[in-house]
Short mmCIF file of C-alpha atoms in Angstrom, two decimals:
data_model
loop_
_atom_site.label_atom_id
_atom_site.label_comp_id
_atom_site.label_asym_id
_atom_site.label_seq_id
_atom_site.Cartn_x
_atom_site.Cartn_y
_atom_site.Cartn_z
CA MET N 1 -79.43 58.54 -34.14
CA LYS N 2 -77.29 59.74 -31.30
CA LYS N 3 -75.50 57.31 -29.00
CA ILE N 4 -77.35 57.33 -25.65
CA ILE N 5 -76.17 55.70 -22.45
CA THR N 6 -78.53 55.81 -19.36
CA ILE N 7 -77.37 54.99 -15.88
CA SER N 8 -79.68 54.14 -13.05
CA ARG N 9 -78.14 53.53 -9.65
CA GLU N 10 -78.66 52.96 -5.98
CA PHE N 11 -77.72 55.94 -3.99
CA GLY N 12 -74.08 55.58 -2.84
CA SER N 13 -73.18 52.91 -5.28
CA GLY N 14 -70.90 55.27 -7.36
CA GLY N 15 -73.12 55.04 -10.45
CA ARG N 16 -73.04 58.83 -10.92
CA GLU N 17 -69.20 58.98 -10.67
CA LEU N 18 -69.15 56.08 -13.21
CA GLY N 19 -71.45 58.13 -15.65
CA LYS N 20 -69.45 61.26 -15.35
CA LYS N 21 -66.17 59.47 -15.97
CA LEU N 22 -67.55 57.49 -18.82
CA ALA N 23 -68.99 60.58 -20.54
CA GLU N 24 -65.51 62.26 -20.21
CA LYS N 25 -63.73 59.19 -21.59
CA MET N 26 -66.13 58.82 -24.49
CA ASN N 27 -66.49 62.50 -25.09
CA PHE N 28 -70.30 62.27 -24.47
CA LYS N 29 -72.34 65.05 -23.02
CA PHE N 30 -73.20 64.27 -19.27
CA TYR N 31 -76.49 65.04 -17.65
CA ASP N 32 -77.79 64.31 -14.25
CA LYS N 33 -80.63 65.59 -11.98
CA GLU N 34 -78.62 68.67 -10.86
CA LYS N 35 -77.75 69.67 -14.45
CA LEU N 36 -81.10 69.22 -15.73
CA SER N 37 -82.60 71.13 -12.87
CA PHE N 38 -80.02 73.87 -13.43
CA LEU N 39 -80.89 74.16 -16.99
CA ILE N 40 -84.66 74.32 -16.41
CA GLN N 41 -84.36 76.83 -13.59
CA LYS N 42 -81.91 79.08 -15.48
CA TYR N 43 -83.58 79.08 -18.84
CA GLY N 44 -86.98 77.55 -18.52
CA TYR N 45 -87.67 75.04 -21.14
CA ASP N 46 -87.58 76.73 -24.51
CA ALA N 47 -86.10 75.13 -27.64
CA ARG N 48 -84.31 78.33 -28.39
CA TYR N 49 -82.12 77.79 -25.45
CA ILE N 50 -81.09 74.17 -26.31
CA ASP N 51 -78.15 75.33 -28.50
CA SER N 52 -76.77 77.55 -25.82
CA ILE N 53 -77.27 74.84 -23.27
CA ASP N 54 -75.53 72.54 -25.63
CA LYS N 55 -72.42 74.66 -25.58
CA ILE N 56 -71.97 74.38 -21.95
CA GLY N 57 -69.18 71.93 -21.06
CA ASN N 58 -69.36 69.04 -18.58
CA ASP N 59 -67.61 71.10 -15.83
CA ASP N 60 -69.24 74.56 -16.17
CA PHE N 61 -72.01 74.02 -13.62
CA PRO N 62 -71.59 76.30 -10.71
CA PHE N 63 -73.11 74.23 -7.96
CA ARG N 64 -71.57 71.31 -5.96
CA ILE N 65 -72.51 68.04 -7.27
CA GLY N 66 -72.09 65.24 -4.97
CA ASN N 67 -73.67 62.72 -2.68
CA SER N 68 -74.98 65.33 -0.16
CA PHE N 69 -78.30 64.38 1.37
CA MET N 70 -79.05 68.12 1.92
CA LEU N 71 -78.52 68.96 -1.73
CA TYR N 72 -80.80 65.98 -2.76
CA SER N 73 -83.69 67.07 -0.40
CA VAL N 74 -83.77 70.60 -1.72
CA HIS N 75 -84.04 69.36 -5.35
CA GLN N 76 -86.50 66.72 -4.30
CA LYS N 77 -89.07 69.37 -3.49
CA GLN N 78 -88.92 70.50 -7.11
CA ALA N 79 -89.31 67.17 -8.53
CA THR N 80 -92.96 67.04 -9.39
CA GLU N 81 -93.02 70.36 -11.14
CA LEU N 82 -90.07 69.61 -13.07
CA LEU N 83 -91.16 66.23 -14.31
CA VAL N 84 -92.76 67.21 -17.58
CA LEU N 85 -90.18 69.93 -18.50
CA GLU N 86 -87.52 67.54 -17.68
CA GLN N 87 -88.91 64.84 -19.89
CA LYS N 88 -88.96 67.34 -22.82
CA LEU N 89 -85.52 68.62 -22.12
CA ILE N 90 -83.91 65.03 -21.92
CA LYS N 91 -85.49 64.06 -25.29
CA GLU N 92 -84.25 67.31 -26.76
CA LEU N 93 -80.78 66.90 -25.45
CA ALA N 94 -80.59 63.30 -26.62
CA SER N 95 -81.54 64.36 -30.13
CA LYS N 96 -78.64 66.73 -30.32
CA ASN N 97 -75.64 64.85 -28.96
CA ASN N 98 -74.14 61.62 -27.85
CA CYS N 99 -75.01 61.62 -24.00
CA VAL N 100 -74.85 59.82 -20.79
CA PHE N 101 -77.81 60.37 -18.58
CA VAL N 102 -77.65 59.63 -14.95
CA GLY N 103 -80.95 58.85 -13.23
CA ARG N 104 -84.31 60.68 -13.98
CA GLY N 105 -85.85 57.58 -15.63
CA ALA N 106 -84.03 58.40 -18.84
CA ASP N 107 -84.06 54.79 -19.69
CA LEU N 108 -87.85 55.01 -19.84
CA ILE N 109 -88.06 58.38 -21.34
CA LEU N 110 -85.57 57.61 -24.11
CA LYS N 111 -86.89 54.22 -25.25
CA GLU N 112 -87.33 55.42 -28.71
CA PHE N 113 -83.47 56.39 -28.83
CA ASP N 114 -82.59 52.72 -28.15
CA PRO N 115 -80.17 53.53 -25.44
CA LEU N 116 -77.63 51.48 -23.58
CA ASN N 117 -79.21 50.96 -20.24
CA ILE N 118 -77.08 50.43 -17.19
CA PHE N 119 -77.89 49.89 -13.45
CA VAL N 120 -75.24 50.20 -10.86
CA PHE N 121 -75.75 48.90 -7.37
CA ALA N 122 -73.64 47.86 -4.34
CA ASP N 123 -73.93 46.13 -1.06
CA ASP N 124 -74.76 48.16 2.03
CA ALA N 125 -71.30 48.32 3.56
CA SER N 126 -69.89 49.82 0.25
CA LYS N 127 -72.56 52.25 0.02
CA ILE N 128 -72.28 53.52 3.56
CA GLU N 129 -68.41 53.89 3.01
CA ARG N 130 -68.97 55.82 -0.13
CA CYS N 131 -71.47 58.19 1.59
CA LYS N 132 -68.94 58.77 4.42
CA GLN N 133 -66.16 59.56 1.93
CA ASN N 134 -68.41 62.12 0.20
CA ALA N 135 -70.05 63.49 3.34
CA ARG N 136 -69.94 67.21 4.12
CA GLU N 137 -67.92 68.05 7.11
CA ASN N 138 -71.05 68.63 9.36
CA GLU N 139 -72.71 65.40 8.30
CA ASN N 140 -71.99 63.26 11.50
CA LEU N 141 -74.36 60.32 10.73
CA THR N 142 -74.17 56.87 12.10
CA ASP N 143 -74.07 53.99 9.78
CA LYS N 144 -77.61 53.10 10.59
CA GLN N 145 -78.70 56.68 9.86
CA ILE N 146 -76.84 56.76 6.55
CA LEU N 147 -78.41 53.48 5.55
CA LYS N 148 -81.76 54.79 6.28
CA GLN N 149 -81.15 57.90 4.14
CA ILE N 150 -80.02 55.61 1.37
CA LYS N 151 -83.07 53.47 1.46
CA ASN N 152 -85.24 56.54 1.51
CA ILE N 153 -83.60 58.11 -1.44
CA ASP N 154 -83.84 54.80 -3.43
CA LYS N 155 -87.62 54.58 -2.50
CA SER N 156 -88.11 58.16 -3.90
CA ARG N 157 -86.17 57.00 -7.05
CA GLN N 158 -88.60 54.10 -7.33
CA LYS N 159 -91.46 56.53 -6.85
CA HIS N 160 -90.08 58.77 -9.64
CA TYR N 161 -89.92 55.68 -11.85
CA LEU N 162 -93.61 54.97 -10.91
CA LEU N 163 -94.53 58.47 -11.99
CA LEU N 164 -93.03 57.68 -15.41
CA GLY N 165 -95.25 54.58 -15.64
CA SER N 166 -93.06 51.60 -14.52
CA ASP N 167 -92.93 49.87 -11.08
CA SER N 168 -89.71 47.99 -11.94
CA TRP N 169 -86.92 50.39 -10.93
CA GLY N 170 -83.75 48.31 -10.44
CA GLN N 171 -85.12 45.06 -11.81
CA ARG N 172 -82.37 43.56 -14.01
CA GLU N 173 -84.82 42.83 -16.86
CA ASN N 174 -84.97 46.55 -17.65
CA TYR N 175 -81.29 46.96 -18.13
CA ASP N 176 -78.53 45.75 -20.50
CA VAL N 177 -76.23 45.39 -17.73
CA CYS N 178 -76.32 45.47 -13.92
CA LEU N 179 -73.10 46.19 -12.27
CA ASN N 180 -72.34 45.55 -8.58
CA ALA N 181 -69.78 48.17 -7.76
CA SER N 182 -68.91 46.59 -4.30
CA ARG N 183 -65.80 44.81 -5.33
CA PHE N 184 -64.52 47.15 -8.01
CA GLU N 185 -63.01 50.57 -8.26
CA ILE N 186 -65.22 52.92 -10.28
CA ASP N 187 -62.26 53.87 -12.45
CA ASP N 188 -61.93 50.22 -13.45
CA LEU N 189 -65.54 49.94 -14.42
CA VAL N 190 -65.32 52.85 -16.60
CA SER N 191 -63.14 51.14 -19.21
CA VAL N 192 -65.33 47.96 -18.98
CA VAL N 193 -68.49 49.93 -19.68
CA GLU N 194 -66.72 51.77 -22.38
CA GLY N 195 -65.89 48.42 -24.02
CA LEU N 196 -69.57 47.36 -23.61
CA ALA N 197 -70.87 50.59 -25.23
CA ASN N 198 -68.36 50.21 -28.17
CA GLU N 199 -69.83 46.74 -28.79
CA PHE N 200 -73.45 48.06 -28.28
CA PHE N 201 -72.96 50.95 -30.71
CA GLN N 202 -70.67 49.33 -33.17
CA GLY N 203 -73.48 48.67 -35.75
CA GLU N 204 -74.36 52.39 -35.74
CA MET C 1 -55.48 31.52 -5.00
CA LYS C 2 -56.76 30.49 -8.42
CA LYS C 3 -58.77 32.82 -10.43
CA ILE C 4 -62.28 31.59 -10.54
CA ILE C 5 -65.21 32.83 -12.69
CA THR C 6 -68.85 31.42 -12.13
CA ILE C 7 -71.52 31.93 -14.77
CA SER C 8 -75.13 31.44 -13.82
CA ARG C 9 -77.66 31.83 -16.64
CA GLU C 10 -81.19 31.62 -17.88
CA PHE C 11 -81.65 28.60 -20.19
CA GLY C 12 -81.35 29.92 -23.81
CA SER C 13 -79.50 33.18 -22.93
CA GLY C 14 -76.22 32.08 -24.35
CA GLY C 15 -74.43 32.06 -20.92
CA ARG C 16 -72.91 28.74 -21.60
CA GLU C 17 -71.45 29.76 -24.77
CA LEU C 18 -70.13 32.87 -23.17
CA GLY C 19 -68.48 30.82 -20.54
CA LYS C 20 -66.79 28.46 -22.86
CA LYS C 21 -65.44 31.22 -25.22
CA LEU C 22 -64.23 33.15 -22.19
CA ALA C 23 -62.44 30.10 -20.81
CA GLU C 24 -60.70 29.62 -24.16
CA LYS C 25 -59.74 33.27 -24.57
CA MET C 26 -58.34 33.56 -20.98
CA ASN C 27 -56.84 30.11 -21.09
CA PHE C 28 -58.95 28.98 -18.07
CA LYS C 29 -60.30 25.40 -17.54
CA PHE C 30 -64.01 25.20 -18.42
CA TYR C 31 -66.56 23.14 -16.42
CA ASP C 32 -70.22 22.85 -16.78
CA LYS C 33 -72.89 20.32 -15.82
CA GLU C 34 -72.19 17.85 -18.52
CA LYS C 35 -68.36 17.79 -17.91
CA LEU C 36 -68.86 17.53 -14.23
CA SER C 37 -71.33 14.80 -14.57
CA PHE C 38 -68.89 12.91 -17.11
CA LEU C 39 -66.06 13.16 -14.67
CA ILE C 40 -68.04 11.68 -11.89
CA GLN C 41 -69.58 8.97 -13.98
CA LYS C 42 -66.17 8.04 -15.50
CA TYR C 43 -63.87 8.20 -12.50
CA GLY C 44 -66.12 8.47 -9.46
CA TYR C 45 -64.84 11.04 -7.06
CA ASP C 46 -61.45 10.14 -6.03
CA ALA C 47 -58.69 12.67 -5.46
CA ARG C 48 -56.22 10.46 -7.23
CA TYR C 49 -58.12 10.99 -10.39
CA ILE C 50 -58.13 14.84 -10.23
CA ASP C 51 -54.66 15.01 -11.75
CA SER C 52 -55.66 12.97 -14.77
CA ILE C 53 -59.02 14.86 -14.97
CA ASP C 54 -56.92 18.05 -15.03
CA LYS C 55 -55.08 17.07 -18.04
CA ILE C 56 -58.23 16.57 -20.16
CA GLY C 57 -58.54 19.57 -22.56
CA ASN C 58 -61.65 21.74 -22.92
CA ASP C 59 -62.67 19.85 -26.04
CA ASP C 60 -61.91 16.24 -25.18
CA PHE C 61 -65.43 15.41 -23.96
CA PRO C 62 -67.02 12.73 -26.05
CA PHE C 63 -70.81 13.84 -25.82
CA ARG C 64 -72.78 16.50 -27.48
CA ILE C 65 -72.80 19.68 -25.44
CA GLY C 66 -75.57 21.98 -26.23
CA ASN C 67 -79.08 23.41 -25.65
CA SER C 68 -80.80 20.11 -26.24
CA PHE C 69 -83.89 19.49 -23.91
CA MET C 70 -83.37 15.88 -24.14
CA LEU C 71 -79.78 15.94 -22.96
CA TYR C 72 -80.86 18.11 -20.09
CA SER C 73 -83.69 15.88 -18.92
CA VAL C 74 -81.46 12.67 -18.89
CA HIS C 75 -78.86 14.50 -16.69
CA GLN C 76 -81.53 15.98 -14.50
CA LYS C 77 -82.38 12.67 -13.24
CA GLN C 78 -78.96 12.09 -11.78
CA ALA C 79 -78.80 15.57 -10.24
CA THR C 80 -79.63 14.68 -6.69
CA GLU C 81 -77.23 11.88 -6.32
CA LEU C 82 -74.47 13.76 -7.96
CA LEU C 83 -74.90 16.78 -5.77
CA VAL C 84 -72.51 15.98 -2.88
CA LEU C 85 -69.89 14.45 -5.15
CA GLU C 86 -70.17 17.48 -7.49
CA GLN C 87 -69.57 19.99 -4.78
CA LYS C 88 -66.40 18.16 -3.64
CA LEU C 89 -65.26 18.00 -7.29
CA ILE C 90 -65.94 21.58 -8.03
CA LYS C 91 -63.85 22.65 -5.00
CA GLU C 92 -61.12 20.34 -5.94
CA LEU C 93 -61.00 21.59 -9.44
CA ALA C 94 -61.12 25.14 -8.31
CA SER C 95 -58.18 24.66 -6.08
CA LYS C 96 -56.04 23.41 -8.88
CA ASN C 97 -56.52 25.72 -11.91
CA ASN C 98 -57.96 29.01 -12.98
CA CYS C 99 -61.41 27.97 -14.06
CA VAL C 100 -64.73 29.10 -15.47
CA PHE C 101 -67.66 27.16 -13.94
CA VAL C 102 -71.05 27.38 -15.75
CA GLY C 103 -74.09 26.61 -13.56
CA ARG C 104 -74.23 24.16 -10.61
CA GLY C 105 -74.42 26.79 -8.12
CA ALA C 106 -70.66 27.20 -8.32
CA ASP C 107 -70.96 30.73 -7.14
CA LEU C 108 -72.45 29.45 -3.83
CA ILE C 109 -70.09 26.40 -3.53
CA LEU C 110 -66.95 28.44 -4.20
CA LYS C 111 -67.57 31.50 -1.95
CA GLU C 112 -64.28 30.84 -0.17
CA PHE C 113 -62.54 31.17 -3.48
CA ASP C 114 -63.85 34.63 -3.89
CA PRO C 115 -65.00 34.16 -7.52
CA LEU C 116 -66.10 36.82 -10.06
CA ASN C 117 -69.80 35.96 -10.35
CA ILE C 118 -71.77 36.57 -13.41
CA PHE C 119 -75.39 36.11 -14.33
CA VAL C 120 -76.52 36.05 -17.97
CA PHE C 121 -80.17 36.46 -18.90
CA ALA C 122 -82.10 37.55 -21.99
CA ASP C 123 -85.68 38.35 -23.09
CA ASP C 124 -88.00 35.59 -24.09
CA ALA C 125 -87.73 36.30 -27.74
CA SER C 126 -84.04 35.84 -27.86
CA LYS C 127 -84.00 32.88 -25.69
CA ILE C 128 -86.63 31.25 -28.00
CA GLU C 129 -84.60 32.15 -31.13
CA ARG C 130 -81.43 30.70 -29.63
CA CYS C 131 -83.12 27.40 -28.67
CA LYS C 132 -84.30 27.14 -32.19
CA GLN C 133 -80.83 27.75 -33.50
CA ASN C 134 -79.51 25.00 -31.29
CA ALA C 135 -82.33 22.54 -31.70
CA ARG C 136 -81.86 19.08 -32.81
CA GLU C 137 -83.47 18.27 -36.20
CA ASN C 138 -86.35 16.32 -34.65
CA GLU C 139 -87.18 19.10 -32.21
CA ASN C 140 -90.17 20.69 -33.78
CA LEU C 141 -91.56 22.66 -30.74
CA THR C 142 -93.79 25.77 -30.99
CA ASP C 143 -92.50 29.08 -29.48
CA LYS C 144 -94.93 28.47 -26.63
CA GLN C 145 -93.58 24.95 -26.03
CA ILE C 146 -90.13 26.12 -26.13
CA LEU C 147 -90.74 29.04 -23.68
CA LYS C 148 -92.49 26.49 -21.26
CA GLN C 149 -89.41 24.27 -21.43
CA ILE C 150 -87.16 27.21 -20.75
CA LYS C 151 -89.33 28.24 -17.64
CA ASN C 152 -89.22 24.69 -16.44
CA ILE C 153 -85.44 24.31 -16.77
CA ASP C 154 -84.83 27.67 -15.04
CA LYS C 155 -87.16 26.45 -12.27
CA SER C 156 -85.08 23.36 -11.80
CA ARG C 157 -82.01 25.57 -11.63
CA GLN C 158 -83.74 27.57 -8.84
CA LYS C 159 -84.39 24.32 -7.03
CA HIS C 160 -80.80 23.39 -7.40
CA TYR C 161 -79.76 26.52 -5.84
CA LEU C 162 -82.32 25.98 -3.04
CA LEU C 163 -80.68 22.62 -2.38
CA LEU C 164 -77.39 24.44 -1.95
CA GLY C 165 -79.02 26.83 0.61
CA SER C 166 -80.07 29.94 -1.34
CA ASP C 167 -83.49 30.98 -2.52
CA SER C 168 -82.16 33.81 -4.64
CA TRP C 169 -80.95 32.36 -7.88
CA GLY C 170 -80.95 35.04 -10.62
CA GLN C 171 -81.33 38.04 -8.07
CA ARG C 172 -78.77 40.73 -9.01
CA GLU C 173 -77.43 41.08 -5.50
CA ASN C 174 -75.78 37.65 -5.68
CA TYR C 175 -73.73 38.51 -8.75
CA ASP C 176 -70.89 41.10 -9.65
CA VAL C 177 -72.53 41.65 -13.06
CA CYS C 178 -75.77 40.67 -14.72
CA LEU C 179 -75.67 40.71 -18.35
CA ASN C 180 -78.75 40.91 -20.59
CA ALA C 181 -77.46 39.16 -23.88
CA SER C 182 -80.76 40.22 -25.82
CA ARG C 183 -79.04 43.00 -27.64
CA PHE C 184 -75.48 41.68 -27.97
CA GLU C 185 -73.70 39.03 -29.81
CA ILE C 186 -72.13 36.43 -27.48
CA ASP C 187 -68.65 37.01 -29.06
CA ASP C 188 -68.85 40.75 -28.30
CA LEU C 189 -69.56 39.98 -24.68
CA VAL C 190 -66.74 37.70 -24.26
CA SER C 191 -64.15 40.51 -24.71
CA VAL C 192 -66.18 42.74 -22.30
CA VAL C 193 -66.28 40.10 -19.64
CA GLU C 194 -62.66 39.39 -20.09
CA GLY C 195 -61.95 43.06 -19.41
CA LEU C 196 -64.13 42.95 -16.24
CA ALA C 197 -62.37 39.84 -15.12
CA ASN C 198 -58.96 41.44 -15.71
CA GLU C 199 -59.97 44.31 -13.47
CA PHE C 200 -61.40 42.02 -10.87
CA PHE C 201 -58.24 39.76 -10.68
CA GLN C 202 -55.75 42.59 -11.15
CA GLY C 203 -54.78 42.79 -7.42
CA GLU C 204 -54.06 38.98 -7.23
#
């Protein structure tokens, strides 16, 4: 069985960055919404393509990956039609390599793979600050507007989780660890989570 | 400022064991309900005694410390009258040494000390199993009875938290990390939490 880590996260908490750096450090494949969408759009879902997909490195994706609200809303429109394909793809990828999946309800989809499930969250001030740091040049939102966007995106994540059959996105019982990133640097959390993952997978 | 770690936990999750082993590993003082009660009963609260208390090692306490329901209920009766004394004592101890506090709402009481706040929980099956392992010989409870006791004790912890002014015991937003001990050995979590603590305190 491959080693699988799933990271769910509040928007702006730094969970995605944590997942990406963790994957790099542990030499795991990294998949998030943008990568999965890209794979499906480019190839469709076809098992014949999984091997070629598999050879794509973590940094070979041509589009900007970041905290942009615009990027998110474009992809959001495609969410429903991608759902079934995405689930199949996630399982297929998880069966081939050690992976870190960020978002997409991978913790639910991959239950049979016995993944290490992580939830990353942060307080509002930290999330607003992170969004500002990652904002595009033309994104001149007030703190209140940013917070509203954050809440809306997290609501849509809850809805996505609902579509997958669970109403408990973000509830600690679903995860092996919930990390509050407010008082940590993401880089520091990477080594902590790596330690946790090593303990978790040590028997395998 | 001293380095302070607080551990809140569901009954039977192993949080107390984690705290004790963490304190040993990091060479921090360790305080839980039983130790604090002992100090107050033996000495009363008097600042003159704190120095002598301070010299007592982590293993010099004469009573059994464990998961026993009997022990808990005896101490429970004293909870209300100890509350004010205990808060003063907790602050005094935290000002003198690096400490791990388990329970007693130390995360609330010690806010000004900027502690690392941890919550440990587990699924019902794991908690029942742990209670059985730690049971006294004459404790022949069914799983259902054990689970009922666990829920009752956790309810009393919530009430204690309420007395300290918060209705959100166990809610992840209150903690830096919530650890689900169901799929880990406590010994393995000790080194992970030590890593987290080292990152947390590194700037100090």
